[in-house]
Amino acid sequence: MRPLMILLGAVIVVAAAVIGVQHLFRMGMQQGYAPAQPIAFSHKLHAGDNQVPCLYCHYGARSSRHAGIPSSSVCMNCHNILEKQTVEIERFKEAAQLDRPLVSWVKVHNLPDFVYFNHSRHVLSGVACQSCHGEVEKMQRIEQVMPLTMGWCLSCHREHAGVPTNTLERAALRFSETPKPKTGLDCASCHY
Amino acid sequence: MDKLPEGVIEPRWIAGSPTLGQVTADIARPMEGKPGKLWYVLFAIALLGLLDLLGMATYLIANGIGVWGLNNSVGWAFDITNFVFWIGIGHAGTLISAILLLFRQKWRTSINRSAEAMTIFAVMCAGLFPLLHMGRPWDAFFIFPYVPNQHGPLWVNFRSPLVWDVFAISTYFTISLVFWFLGLVPDFATLRDRAIGKIKKLVFGVLSLGWNGSHRTWSRYEIVSLVLAGLATPLVLSVHSIVSMDFATSLLPGWHATIFPPYFVAGAIYSGFGMVLTLLILTRQSMNLQRYITMRHLDSMAKVLLLTGSIVSYAYATEFFSAWYGGNIYERYHFINRATGPYAFGFYLMVLCNVLAPQLFWFKRIRNHVGALFAVSILVNIGMWFERFIIIVVSLHRAFLPSGWGMFYPTLVDIGILVGSFGLFFTLFLLFIRYMPMIAIWEVKGVVTDQQHMAHPSAETIGTAGAAGIPAPAGAAGMEHHHAE
Amino acid sequence: MSDHCNGAKDKLVTLGARRPPAPPQDYWTSPDELHHGPALRGEFPGGLPEIPAAAIHLPASGEPATAGAAPDGHNHDHEDHDHDHDGGDPDAGIGRRDFLTLMGFGVGAASLAACRAPEQRAIPLPVAAEDMIAGVPNYYATTCGGCASACSLLVKQRDGRPIKIEGNDVSELFGGATCATGQATVLSLYDNERLRGPLWQGQPAAWAEIDEHVTSALAAAAGKPGKIVLVSSTITSPSLRDIVARWGRAFPSFHHVVYDPISASALRLASAQAFGRAIIPHYAFDRARVIVGLDADFLGTWLSPVEFARAYARGRRPDGPTTLHVQFEPGMSVTGSNADRRIPTAPSELGAIAAALLARIARRAGEPEVAAAADPVDPTILDSVAGELWNHRGASLVVAGGNDAALQLVVHTINRLLGNIGHTVDLDRPSLQRQGDDGAMTALVEEMQRGEVHAVILHGVNPAYDYLDGPGFMKALARVALSVSTTDRRDETAAAVHAVCPDHHFLEAWGDAEPIAGYLSLSQPTIAPLFETRAFADSLLRWIDAPGDYYSFLRDYWRTQVMPRQSALATFDAFWDHTLERGVLDLGPPTTPSGAVASADPAGSDWRAAVSELRDESQRAAGTEGRTDGHFELALYESVAMRDGRNANNPWLLELPDPITKITWGNVAELAPSTADKLGLRDGDIVTITAAGGAIEVPVFSQPGQHPRTISVALGYGRTQVGKAGNGVGVNAFPLTRLVRGTRRAWADGATITATGQRDKLATTQSHFSMEGRPIVLETTREELGHAERPEALPNLWNERPAGERSWGMTIDLDACTGCSACVIACQAENNVPVVGKDQIQRQRSMHWIRIDRYYSGSEDNPQSVHQPMMCQHCGHAPCETVCPVLATTTSSEGLNQQVYNRCIGTRYCANNCPYKVRRFNWYNYTTGNHSDYHMANPVGRLVLNPDVTVRSRGVMEKCSLCVQRIHVAKNTAVKRGEPMQDGEIKTACQQVCPTDAIRFGDLNDPKSQVAQRMHDQRTYRVLEDLGTRPNVAYLKKVRHGQTT
């Protein structure tokens, strides 16, 4: 009887500890974050059904650190000639004419602090938008699919640098022979 | 001195020949009666110090390290000085409780309990500073290796002595705490049996882990203490060696020295015994325990001070010699600067306190004069604090490039936190002597019984005498227990 | 470069006639922030990118708006390095994440609810602009307005904000170089205390209203006899001069007074006598084998320091022909510290020395003998100097800084007799950089006192502060019916004028400049005006109601005046675009020599009179109080940081250590150590210095190399109404200047010095000036250079690091470095280095990533000095790395020592273990204004921050990163181009700005790279090499050039 109680207690304590620690490590992660947007813009409709290329609207991603959210004027390139009109499209037209920002979007993909992520560098090296943003063309409302943590970034960088992603393997590697250092794995490639 | 040649009388470590019950009564008195005025006065002062510490630390964390006097040249000063100082203090406790136990030094019995307590409190004070000295203490957990983490995972730098410190000190604290508590268990049992009132009974009952003074318990107890002593012994050497590597592994002239580990260990024991002496004299006088903390105790501690003090002095000399003999211009300049630079006063104060003062202990009259002992013990504490200050600040303020030379001037916050750490220490210590048996009742009883055996000598070796004498107190306690009912 | 070319064209289109400057409330719509505003927060704990509308329209009181007014409505808490996005009060101690981190241990589960990152908003630009892609910088060529040197610039504009100034390497004169002041001007643009709009009678008013008042007043004046006067600092802009000329036609009673507080009018007077033209010759220091400087700090401040420093270094390469530079000066200057031979000389003796040299040279030239006189200094020195000059006839140069016509006439004559005219002294293309006329100014003040002046327009001048009789000027000004000032703040003078019509900052304005006759350069706006300011030229045009605005006027002027003088391009638009893109234009020598006056016969110019005059004066100074005890000669000089004091509210410059004294935040009285001992004065003792002009109270500093009978005090300090940062910093020494023989003299004899008993802790960044015999700055001689084999590399105790794709390295040529300190500011601007304030500097907590160590060797009376730029050495075996418990600092695969701020917990162990002491700790949070309230603490000032560099927060270590952000930009452009990076494509900020090309940066793996080749130079060594730190930054030994006895 008594030992049973003790055992039970121990189990509960351990479980609580494990869960708590796991949560602590996940602190600040926003996987699955899908806020409502001021305008119900559907990527499924645009990128999916109508096959508008990502880089048409997010042209910054080709040349800049920032992918950028398109200006109303960019929207108008198509919507001027499309007859289908909605209240929200009207708001865009107005915005473009008045040269005044109307919409303030809710940012979905927020990296951890003090990371410099360069869109152009990744786009130009052929990383598909989906590999970080998920299958946007299937999303009515944008959701953060990937964890966007440092470990997650590194796993990809390590793969491409030919370094084992598994901690233990890496540790073993250290002892046998030093791998040729890769720029993509330097702290200063993202933190400066 | 395990065995004595025939005919020599075993030295008496307890004045008079009190009955075992009397011993218990004497030592339990402070816990059961009201303490003297002196205790209250001291406690009030200590409490003020503690408040000062809390205030200063809050101010520091709210504003940043800038509130200290540090600058681009001197990145560490009072913070790490205090840290090393307090760690050093701790060592005497471990030495007394562990090494002297292994060597069966019976004179330790009256002082080991408070010495161990001192160790624990000192390490608590020390542990404060690595935290406070960080620019971002809220991220302190970075220095613990925690996997799996979301960073890839990101590890700590096992090459950094600061990481070694983390392990060394946490180990040290744990072992000391366990050792101390283990020593307290039989006494808690005694107190439990004497206790009047439910709460006391309950508390001591829990603390004594259901102790029954059976032979079996005692023999197991003996073994465990020996094992723990074995575990603790290397710590006496390792902990301060590792702390010294914070400096030895750097390349700064004045830090980069191979003699640091032994030098620091000796210094630690020196300063530790200095502090033990201070504390014991204080308690002895304030709690009138002259009978249990005799002049002979003080005398032997004075001898330890003399020995370790001489080792420290030798280390100082070696440093200067190697600086001169090594011919490294930076090293050489550093030691010239140490003796003639802007901080020379600290250097000479250090020499006075750590080299000259202990030499007085060659004279028996001084070793047997409480006032003198107390004065010297204070000097030792001051001297050892300045030793660390000299090593840290003087090395930093004039390093390799003269363009980077500067001066460190302490601010009120620096001083406030130093004072505050003493506040914390003494608050804890005073609470300890008030609410816990500050002398190991059962061990003293062992010594007392030995002394009675000595009166009519038998063939018993002292080694077993300890064990043989032991059941008695438990029995006695048992009797008192019946009386209480 | 292509980037900047296109940029310039686009700029023309977008900021030119087609699009009027957007009104301020639109200003914050910088695309970067609009696309990404809150997202960028990651890079700015300071909440940088948006300048809220509210912040733009701050009340004139300068009450800074909180970042809470930012478009995303989020305020920012800077306590934690892991900055947060939730609306916390900036004063709230620890931020959300830290709080969680702390709580995490115990009550993690309880806090998890609060764990969601707060919502971040992003507002896109309403209409996309083709030349603005968020995050991609554009470069625009323009002209510096920091001083009258008018250096040509390339301005880095990022998301609509100029954030970094670089030199325009297309320019033949200035190359890619700038000075410290030029670098700092971008911060003056974002000075939170600039006026928000025009003032009438001290009250904010509308431009229309102001124009109303001014035009009516001018109309009234036109009828009366009273004069209309424009008082301006040197105007280098030809088009603006043309507008001024129009004013002359519009108002018969108009005339223009050019007033420079530190002028060169004596030089022009002397030229008029010697050459018949009131001009400032253009000096070619690169052609001179022998240079003799008479208190002319041409490497620091004189006339056109950047250009001169470049030429000087060009002419003195260790592999080139031997050169000699002798400098006579009272206090040690940047120039003197670089001279081969420096002779401390009292100001009163300089004239006599010039005379003595002239006498010797005249004798050699076969001129009739000049009456002999006692030589002020050791005659043998003068003999050898004169000898060297004579031996290098036509390839020598004598320059004097003193503003005294006789002295300058003598110097002109020396150069003429040496046949330097046309070789090292160019009269055909004179300098137009310092046109100030002392005589005209004094005359004007008298007229004003007599009430003969009806209206005064003050442009770029502040006589109340820097005129020799400020109060007198203000009294006179009170008698003027209409006084207008175009200053950007209510300074000492503007406080009393009727109308303050704030001019644009030069980065907001169109314009042109002609620093040297025939060398033109254009200015274009790199940002829409921040505040309701108006270009001075526009105001002038408006007030004579000329049609059109200044931009169209400028184009017309260039179409009619400049276009014809070139033949390269046919159509004006092509010509204009081309020039605007390049920024500079060389038209060759002008057809009509400027500044011609009643022609005088050069030979006949009465230099003998000047000689005797100078000698008499020197005798007088010698005979009377000058030599007697307790009397000193007071030498006032222009300091590298403050210059004439116009940028006195610029915290970067205030905190720039003086290249020589290494003192920041104020000026001092520099005494020779021997003199200080004699007077029993210690550094920091405040003394009263009394001279004819008045008395000042200033702390003492004993300066090795100072002439024992002189006191040097820097000008430009002691402003009282310039702003929070600059008010009351140092003391104003301008009142101690005097008018002698019609020119303003910056020295006075018979000065007395008395201790006040008070002390002031000097805010110095280097307290110890001796190398203690350590191998830190190594020297060699030209003789050794020929036959000296390189010492073999030290053995390495550790395994070599596995080599990465690249290995970045830097070399610094100690022989080229003049210590001008431009790199310090350039680094500060590029890397968001905070300003910490006087108190923190006093506590030795300066944050500069690059510092310039200055060491003396030899006797204290006249030491030799060396300057050593010192920054993170990026060690291969870095002592800082092994000790960091959390791996916050590591070596990258490319040999960079990288500091990761968000991993750093601030144990400072690395800084302790760094033998070079180059690591900088954030003792406080410098972005909240609680501990240092400078640009980083207000929303306007934050606009200067570089979005590509993290703003560090409290409690973390930082240091030089070798401009890793620039490395990344270059890599990305290479990827875009699809071809590998070229050598020299990456320039660190310090390298880019360096006038003498002392710093080289590049890939050591590429054997052909400049830096790799320099690494194998026989002068190359590494500091503290024997410690085995294996730095990637190497130094080239200083070469001691030919010495004369």
PDB file of C-alpha atoms in Angstrom, chain B residues 116-233:
ATOM      1  CA  GLU B 116      30.217  23.070   8.407  1.00  0.00           C
ATOM      2  CA  ALA B 117      27.352  25.505   8.867  1.00  0.00           C
ATOM      3  CA  MET B 118      29.784  28.298   8.094  1.00  0.00           C
ATOM      4  CA  THR B 119      30.772  26.464   4.899  1.00  0.00           C
ATOM      5  CA  ILE B 120      27.215  26.263   3.709  1.00  0.00           C
ATOM      6  CA  PHE B 121      26.418  29.875   4.458  1.00  0.00           C
ATOM      7  CA  ALA B 122      29.677  31.034   2.901  1.00  0.00           C
ATOM      8  CA  VAL B 123      28.988  29.096  -0.290  1.00  0.00           C
ATOM      9  CA  MET B 124      25.525  30.652  -0.392  1.00  0.00           C
ATOM     10  CA  CYS B 125      27.094  34.111  -0.195  1.00  0.00           C
ATOM     11  CA  ALA B 126      29.654  33.145  -2.825  1.00  0.00           C
ATOM     12  CA  GLY B 127      27.022  31.756  -5.163  1.00  0.00           C
ATOM     13  CA  LEU B 128      25.295  35.131  -5.115  1.00  0.00           C
ATOM     14  CA  PHE B 129      28.107  36.940  -6.922  1.00  0.00           C
ATOM     15  CA  PRO B 130      28.409  35.030 -10.185  1.00  0.00           C
ATOM     16  CA  LEU B 131      24.727  35.795 -10.600  1.00  0.00           C
ATOM     17  CA  LEU B 132      24.931  39.456  -9.618  1.00  0.00           C
ATOM     18  CA  HIS B 133      27.997  40.165 -11.735  1.00  0.00           C
ATOM     19  CA  MET B 134      26.273  39.122 -14.958  1.00  0.00           C
ATOM     20  CA  GLY B 135      25.156  41.845 -17.288  1.00  0.00           C
ATOM     21  CA  ARG B 136      21.892  39.962 -17.822  1.00  0.00           C
ATOM     22  CA  PRO B 137      21.261  37.803 -14.743  1.00  0.00           C
ATOM     23  CA  TRP B 138      17.829  36.842 -16.095  1.00  0.00           C
ATOM     24  CA  ASP B 139      19.647  34.794 -18.725  1.00  0.00           C
ATOM     25  CA  ALA B 140      21.853  33.101 -16.152  1.00  0.00           C
ATOM     26  CA  PHE B 141      20.405  29.722 -17.108  1.00  0.00           C
ATOM     27  CA  PHE B 142      22.428  29.899 -20.341  1.00  0.00           C
ATOM     28  CA  ILE B 143      25.444  28.625 -18.432  1.00  0.00           C
ATOM     29  CA  PHE B 144      23.747  25.336 -17.630  1.00  0.00           C
ATOM     30  CA  PRO B 145      23.908  22.766 -20.410  1.00  0.00           C
ATOM     31  CA  TYR B 146      20.227  22.222 -21.168  1.00  0.00           C
ATOM     32  CA  VAL B 147      19.313  19.841 -23.938  1.00  0.00           C
ATOM     33  CA  PRO B 148      17.249  19.366 -25.957  1.00  0.00           C
ATOM     34  CA  ASN B 149      16.787  23.072 -26.669  1.00  0.00           C
ATOM     35  CA  GLN B 150      15.358  24.910 -29.627  1.00  0.00           C
ATOM     36  CA  HIS B 151      18.717  26.359 -30.615  1.00  0.00           C
ATOM     37  CA  GLY B 152      20.070  23.541 -32.556  1.00  0.00           C
ATOM     38  CA  PRO B 153      20.948  22.550 -29.778  1.00  0.00           C
ATOM     39  CA  LEU B 154      23.285  25.143 -28.377  1.00  0.00           C
ATOM     40  CA  TRP B 155      25.811  23.999 -25.780  1.00  0.00           C
ATOM     41  CA  VAL B 156      27.854  25.709 -23.135  1.00  0.00           C
ATOM     42  CA  ASN B 157      31.564  26.218 -23.604  1.00  0.00           C
ATOM     43  CA  PHE B 158      33.228  23.399 -21.721  1.00  0.00           C
ATOM     44  CA  ARG B 159      36.580  25.115 -22.198  1.00  0.00           C
ATOM     45  CA  SER B 160      35.507  28.008 -20.023  1.00  0.00           C
ATOM     46  CA  PRO B 161      36.519  27.896 -16.346  1.00  0.00           C
ATOM     47  CA  LEU B 162      33.295  29.692 -15.525  1.00  0.00           C
ATOM     48  CA  VAL B 163      31.428  26.572 -16.583  1.00  0.00           C
ATOM     49  CA  TRP B 164      33.722  24.435 -14.450  1.00  0.00           C
ATOM     50  CA  ASP B 165      32.888  26.757 -11.579  1.00  0.00           C
ATOM     51  CA  VAL B 166      29.209  26.064 -12.022  1.00  0.00           C
ATOM     52  CA  PHE B 167      29.785  22.339 -11.596  1.00  0.00           C
ATOM     53  CA  ALA B 168      32.379  22.655  -8.865  1.00  0.00           C
ATOM     54  CA  ILE B 169      30.334  24.941  -6.697  1.00  0.00           C
ATOM     55  CA  SER B 170      27.020  23.181  -7.081  1.00  0.00           C
ATOM     56  CA  THR B 171      28.698  19.872  -6.192  1.00  0.00           C
ATOM     57  CA  TYR B 172      30.452  21.473  -3.285  1.00  0.00           C
ATOM     58  CA  PHE B 173      27.251  22.961  -1.931  1.00  0.00           C
ATOM     59  CA  THR B 174      25.303  19.728  -2.271  1.00  0.00           C
ATOM     60  CA  ILE B 175      27.903  17.555  -0.563  1.00  0.00           C
ATOM     61  CA  SER B 176      28.437  20.029   2.248  1.00  0.00           C
ATOM     62  CA  LEU B 177      24.717  20.309   2.828  1.00  0.00           C
ATOM     63  CA  VAL B 178      24.199  16.519   2.940  1.00  0.00           C
ATOM     64  CA  PHE B 179      27.191  16.022   5.184  1.00  0.00           C
ATOM     65  CA  TRP B 180      26.037  18.694   7.555  1.00  0.00           C
ATOM     66  CA  PHE B 181      22.518  17.398   7.746  1.00  0.00           C
ATOM     67  CA  LEU B 182      23.691  13.850   8.269  1.00  0.00           C
ATOM     68  CA  GLY B 183      25.773  14.989  11.210  1.00  0.00           C
ATOM     69  CA  LEU B 184      22.708  16.696  12.659  1.00  0.00           C
ATOM     70  CA  VAL B 185      20.416  13.674  12.518  1.00  0.00           C
ATOM     71  CA  PRO B 186      21.346  12.035  15.877  1.00  0.00           C
ATOM     72  CA  ASP B 187      21.197  15.399  17.577  1.00  0.00           C
ATOM     73  CA  PHE B 188      17.808  16.092  16.068  1.00  0.00           C
ATOM     74  CA  ALA B 189      16.765  12.794  17.611  1.00  0.00           C
ATOM     75  CA  THR B 190      18.028  13.902  20.989  1.00  0.00           C
ATOM     76  CA  LEU B 191      16.209  17.204  20.634  1.00  0.00           C
ATOM     77  CA  ARG B 192      13.084  15.453  19.486  1.00  0.00           C
ATOM     78  CA  ASP B 193      13.186  13.430  22.674  1.00  0.00           C
ATOM     79  CA  ARG B 194      13.750  16.497  24.822  1.00  0.00           C
ATOM     80  CA  ALA B 195      11.221  18.561  22.944  1.00  0.00           C
ATOM     81  CA  ILE B 196       8.207  19.899  24.820  1.00  0.00           C
ATOM     82  CA  GLY B 197       5.302  20.956  22.645  1.00  0.00           C
ATOM     83  CA  LYS B 198       3.824  19.320  19.617  1.00  0.00           C
ATOM     84  CA  ILE B 199       5.296  21.492  16.850  1.00  0.00           C
ATOM     85  CA  LYS B 200       8.852  21.159  18.082  1.00  0.00           C
ATOM     86  CA  LYS B 201       8.369  17.453  18.411  1.00  0.00           C
ATOM     87  CA  LEU B 202       6.980  17.222  14.913  1.00  0.00           C
ATOM     88  CA  VAL B 203       9.711  19.339  13.312  1.00  0.00           C
ATOM     89  CA  PHE B 204      12.567  17.539  15.037  1.00  0.00           C
ATOM     90  CA  GLY B 205      10.768  14.260  14.459  1.00  0.00           C
ATOM     91  CA  VAL B 206      10.745  14.836  10.703  1.00  0.00           C
ATOM     92  CA  LEU B 207      14.310  16.137  10.650  1.00  0.00           C
ATOM     93  CA  SER B 208      15.627  13.175  12.618  1.00  0.00           C
ATOM     94  CA  LEU B 209      14.283  10.793   9.943  1.00  0.00           C
ATOM     95  CA  GLY B 210      12.905   8.424  12.573  1.00  0.00           C
ATOM     96  CA  TRP B 211      16.285   7.895  14.202  1.00  0.00           C
ATOM     97  CA  ASN B 212      16.430   5.189  16.881  1.00  0.00           C
ATOM     98  CA  GLY B 213      19.802   4.943  18.577  1.00  0.00           C
ATOM     99  CA  SER B 214      20.197   1.219  17.876  1.00  0.00           C
ATOM    100  CA  HIS B 215      23.635  -0.282  17.340  1.00  0.00           C
ATOM    101  CA  ARG B 216      22.735  -1.126  13.749  1.00  0.00           C
ATOM    102  CA  THR B 217      21.815   2.473  13.006  1.00  0.00           C
ATOM    103  CA  TRP B 218      25.021   3.712  14.587  1.00  0.00           C
ATOM    104  CA  SER B 219      27.309   1.403  12.648  1.00  0.00           C
ATOM    105  CA  ARG B 220      25.613   2.236   9.327  1.00  0.00           C
ATOM    106  CA  TYR B 221      25.778   5.865  10.308  1.00  0.00           C
ATOM    107  CA  GLU B 222      29.528   5.565  10.887  1.00  0.00           C
ATOM    108  CA  ILE B 223      30.007   4.028   7.448  1.00  0.00           C
ATOM    109  CA  VAL B 224      27.930   6.668   5.652  1.00  0.00           C
ATOM    110  CA  SER B 225      29.813   9.477   7.350  1.00  0.00           C
ATOM    111  CA  LEU B 226      33.112   7.927   6.339  1.00  0.00           C
ATOM    112  CA  VAL B 227      31.943   7.550   2.732  1.00  0.00           C
ATOM    113  CA  LEU B 228      30.708  11.125   2.628  1.00  0.00           C
ATOM    114  CA  ALA B 229      33.961  12.272   4.195  1.00  0.00           C
ATOM    115  CA  GLY B 230      35.763  10.411   1.435  1.00  0.00           C
ATOM    116  CA  LEU B 231      33.632  12.212  -1.161  1.00  0.00           C
ATOM    117  CA  ALA B 232      34.105  15.588   0.441  1.00  0.00           C
ATOM    118  CA  THR B 233      37.860  15.355   0.849  1.00  0.00           C
TER     119      THR B 233
END
